[in-house]
Amino acid sequence: MTAAAATIASQIALVGNPNCGKTALFNTLTGSRQKVANYAGVTVERKEGRFTTDSGRLVRVLDLPGAYSFDATSPDEQITRDVCKGHHPEEPKPDLLVCVADATNLRLHLRFVLEVRQLGQPMLLALNMMDAAARRGIRIDVARLAAELGIPVVETVAVRRHGADALRAAIDGTPPPSPAVVPDLDLHAETRRLLRAAVQLPMQHAELEDAIDRVVLHPVFGLAILGAVMFLIFQAVFAWAAPLQDALAAGTASVGAWLAAALPDGPLQSLLTDGVFAGVGTVLEFLPQILLLFVFILTLEESGYLPRAAFLLDRLMFAAGLSGRSFIPLLSSFACAIPGIMATRSIQDPRDRIATILVAPLMTCSARLPVYTLLIGAFVPRREVAGLFNLQGLVLFGLYAAGIASALLVATIMKRWRRDRGEHALLLELPSYRWPHPRDLLIGLWERAAIFLRRVTTIILALTVLLWFLSSFPAAPAGAGGPAIDYSFAGRIGHWMEPLFAPIGFNWQICIALIPGIAAREVAVSSLATVYALAAGSDDAAISQLSGIVASEWSLATGLSLLVWYIYAPMCLSTFAVIRRETNGWKHVAIAAIYLFALAYAASLLTYQLTVWLT
Amino acid sequence: MKLSEVPRGGGGIVVGVEALGPNDQIARRLRDLGFVAGEAVSVLAFGPLGSEPVLVRVGDARFALRRAEAARVCLQEQSP
Ligand SMILES: Nc1nc2c(ncn2[C@@H]2O[C@H](COP(=O)(O)OP(=O)(O)OP(=O)(O)O)[C@@H](O)[C@H]2O)c(=O)[nH]1
Ligand SMILES: [Mg+2]
């Protein structure tokens, strides 16, 4: 190494077109686990990581959102533009730009490489996806390309173990000089010249992909496939997870029972059995279901199918005041509305973006799954329908569908309200199909499990303990009749709220559970478990199944009403926080809170009164 | 001919992108995506409702465009 090596850049940024593998490279370089998926607009925020080169220098790496051009049209592209040009308020201008290009899509990506080169900053080019390029028969003369571009070029395969070694070495080596800026360069003409000089393309386009697309994007078969995929997910989440879930439930119940027997009677026993085991244990049972949902979501994300679904649904969503681009943010909201709302940054049109943000909470997030499962398990018989479907799965599907239908309806009304006639842009890129890597899938699942367990052991546990405390103190006065919980803080609050919620069929136990449910929806379930465990008194020490209690204590009308309530319930503070951040103000938070609460109350009222009247 | 008038399976060579107004962001973006004079494009598929969006191949990339977007792209017909 020469002395020049000591002055090498230590701040680098990964830039390039969307979906070229920047985040995959970032992960291989830094050992991070940022989200990688096969569609444009996965990364919507700058992410920071570090690694030490072979020569021992510490390099700070910035992963940026993908951009088609510095003429930014969406909030995520603006971040990339600002960082590269050194205009970002919190980010110094990077010392070295690592421009990433998809070797299978050079006609598009080289144009942006040239645009980056026109900044005149030290840069190098990483030709990523060389494995896919080789499979397609694309041959690239790397030395020639580097000479013509006037910048170093390395080959990478970001998803392979040592696939980024060449890049790592290049970053460690002598820093490249700033490239010459050519005045008035015609980027397209130059791209064509480079392609002619250094790239040999096969005559044929990827035939298999086109054949798949002919089926998947077919007006009739395409929609049928989309419907079948969605339906399969909900059937599977309900039917396949059940055995695992039952096993977990039995496990926590027996540990709880053992604990109850081992500990002396008293507040500690009650806290552990009625609070921790009844509450947290009940939520824990839903882990298999949530993981199964993610197996599907992660597979779909990596396959490249999601933008195709967006293509199929664009017209319908447009009629409802959204856009095909809203599809992926809304689908992510099935996991959790927070990443879903963040993902709207890739929507170019600000009106479409706001509309998507406002309806995202109507998508059934995975935190609502425990509530749904509990109530469906209690009130809907486990029965086969038409010898093929599971009735409980059908009801779950119906709840998800009701959320989606409501979102379309709300968006339509908002569109009428706005009365704008301006044009909305789509311009959506459809990526190549890819096989999901089992290893990445497992890592993704492990991560979801870790997030869920962290939630359970922190916020859910804390709220459960708090609720146990509020439901146990103050203790009933000596000689008082009725269950002790009636005299506690929580009991009083519940009784005090009851009149407001009586028209929609909620008893005071449900009212209590609604409050901690605002912080995290799953807590509604753990709270119910705690409240009922305490109300049952200490004689009933064995923790009975909440589902059984609910089935025997509540009327069908109450059960259905609570199910419907949770389709709309504006019950998650973090969602409101992220709406505030993404829209820069409280206005949309207020709109969302009010309309969601009004819808929840109205729909539950209707459900409850109708069911009472019919039964 | 306009790209929005091309039937499925048809194609042509781009002549240019017509801007609607002086500050047409969509037209500029279309050019950035590769819809520039001399580039070959083909129409691969239509969406299920109202033949919208239009799926267009340009270079090695595929883009879904709304009809109004596709109508900005002027083509020279080309026998397939
Ligand atoms: N075959 C192959 N696939 C790759 C390679 N690098 C990335 N991918 C896949 O390409 C897709 C996009 O990768 P990302 O890292 O999310 O791309 P990105 O550039 O960060 O995308 P945005 O954040 O949307 O701009 C994913 O499906 C990856 O698995 C590679 O070298 N070879
Ligand atoms: Mg990324």
GROMACS .gro file of C-alpha atoms in nm, chain A residues 11 18 31 92 126 163 169 201 212 238 273 308 349 376 383 388 407 465 471 479 593 600:
model
   22
   11GLN     CA    1  -1.754   0.822   0.437
   18PRO     CA    2  -3.417   0.147  -0.729
   31GLY     CA    3  -2.323  -0.716   0.840
   92PRO     CA    4  -2.184   1.561   0.527
  126ALA     CA    5  -2.033  -0.163  -0.864
  163GLY     CA    6  -1.985  -1.140  -0.348
  169ALA     CA    7  -1.092  -0.412  -0.184
  201LEU     CA    8  -2.655  -0.835  -2.507
  212ILE     CA    9  -4.505  -1.601  -1.674
  238PHE     CA   10  -5.582  -1.990   1.041
  273THR     CA   11  -5.033  -1.628   3.744
  308ARG     CA   12  -4.751  -0.714  -1.061
  349ASP     CA   13  -4.811   1.209  -0.605
  376ILE     CA   14  -6.332  -1.621   1.616
  383ARG     CA   15  -6.634  -2.641   1.066
  388LEU     CA   16  -6.265  -2.747   0.140
  407ALA     CA   17  -6.028   0.159   0.295
  465VAL     CA   18  -4.831  -0.575   3.510
  471SER     CA   19  -5.715  -0.423   3.883
  479GLY     CA   20  -6.698  -0.793   5.423
  593ALA     CA   21  -5.838   0.955   1.477
  600ALA     CA   22  -6.561   0.192   1.474
   0.00000   0.00000   0.00000
